[in-house]
Amino acid sequence: MTEAGPSSPCLNICSLDDRGVCKGCFRTLAEIAEWSRMNAGEQWAVVDRAERRRLADEQERGIR
């Protein structure tokens, strides 16, 4: 049985910050471009990295 991949984390807020990270989903441009060619494990790894970027961004901005 093949592992199911996540749905795309895209939130249709497609704007990159000065680091090349999307302000909506927190994926890099490379991660966004490669998403449909990634296997499920790679996609889950991207989701994990994006979530860590989001949390770090919130911490930097004093949201949490």
Short mmCIF file of C-alpha atoms in Angstrom, two decimals:
data_model
loop_
_atom_site.label_atom_id
_atom_site.label_comp_id
_atom_site.label_asym_id
_atom_site.label_seq_id
_atom_site.Cartn_x
_atom_site.Cartn_y
_atom_site.Cartn_z
CA MET A 1 0.00 0.00 0.00
CA THR A 2 1.29 3.44 -0.94
CA GLU A 3 1.28 6.24 1.62
CA ALA A 4 -1.24 8.97 0.84
CA GLY A 5 0.15 12.42 0.34
CA PRO A 6 -1.28 15.56 1.86
CA SER A 7 -3.46 17.99 -0.02
CA SER A 8 -1.61 20.98 -1.37
CA PRO A 9 -1.07 23.50 1.44
CA CYS A 10 -1.67 26.39 -0.96
CA LEU A 11 -3.95 29.08 0.52
CA ASN A 12 -4.10 31.21 -2.66
CA ILE A 13 -2.03 33.92 -0.99
CA CYS A 14 0.75 33.62 -3.52
CA SER A 15 3.30 36.22 -2.57
CA LEU A 16 6.95 35.53 -1.75
CA ASP A 17 8.81 37.30 1.04
CA ASP A 18 12.41 38.49 0.72
CA ARG A 19 13.65 34.96 1.55
CA GLY A 20 11.67 33.38 -1.30
CA VAL A 21 9.08 31.85 1.04
CA CYS A 22 5.36 32.10 0.28
CA LYS A 23 3.52 34.34 2.76
CA GLY A 24 0.48 32.05 2.60
CA CYS A 25 1.69 28.44 2.77
CA PHE A 26 5.30 29.03 3.89
CA ARG A 27 6.76 26.83 1.16
CA THR A 28 9.80 27.91 -0.83
CA LEU A 29 9.47 28.59 -4.54
CA ALA A 30 11.35 25.34 -5.25
CA GLU A 31 8.98 23.36 -3.00
CA ILE A 32 5.97 24.87 -4.74
CA ALA A 33 7.37 24.15 -8.20
CA GLU A 34 8.24 20.53 -7.37
CA TRP A 35 5.09 19.69 -5.36
CA SER A 36 3.29 17.69 -8.04
CA ARG A 37 6.42 15.63 -8.80
CA MET A 38 7.12 14.72 -5.15
CA ASN A 39 6.20 11.41 -3.61
CA ALA A 40 4.00 11.38 -0.49
CA GLY A 41 6.96 11.24 1.91
CA GLU A 42 8.57 14.26 0.29
CA GLN A 43 5.29 16.17 0.39
CA TRP A 44 4.81 15.43 4.10
CA ALA A 45 8.39 16.62 4.72
CA VAL A 46 7.59 19.89 2.92
CA VAL A 47 4.44 20.33 5.02
CA ASP A 48 6.53 19.82 8.17
CA ARG A 49 9.19 22.33 7.10
CA ALA A 50 6.54 24.87 6.09
CA GLU A 51 4.84 24.52 9.48
CA ARG A 52 8.16 25.12 11.25
CA ARG A 53 8.70 28.22 9.09
CA ARG A 54 5.21 29.48 9.97
CA LEU A 55 5.79 29.00 13.69
CA ALA A 56 9.19 30.72 13.50
CA ASP A 57 7.61 33.62 11.60
CA GLU A 58 4.90 34.01 14.24
CA GLN A 59 7.51 33.93 16.99
CA GLU A 60 9.60 36.59 15.21
CA ARG A 61 6.55 38.81 14.88
CA GLY A 62 5.51 38.19 18.49
CA ILE A 63 2.22 36.54 17.62
CA ARG A 64 2.65 33.60 19.97
#
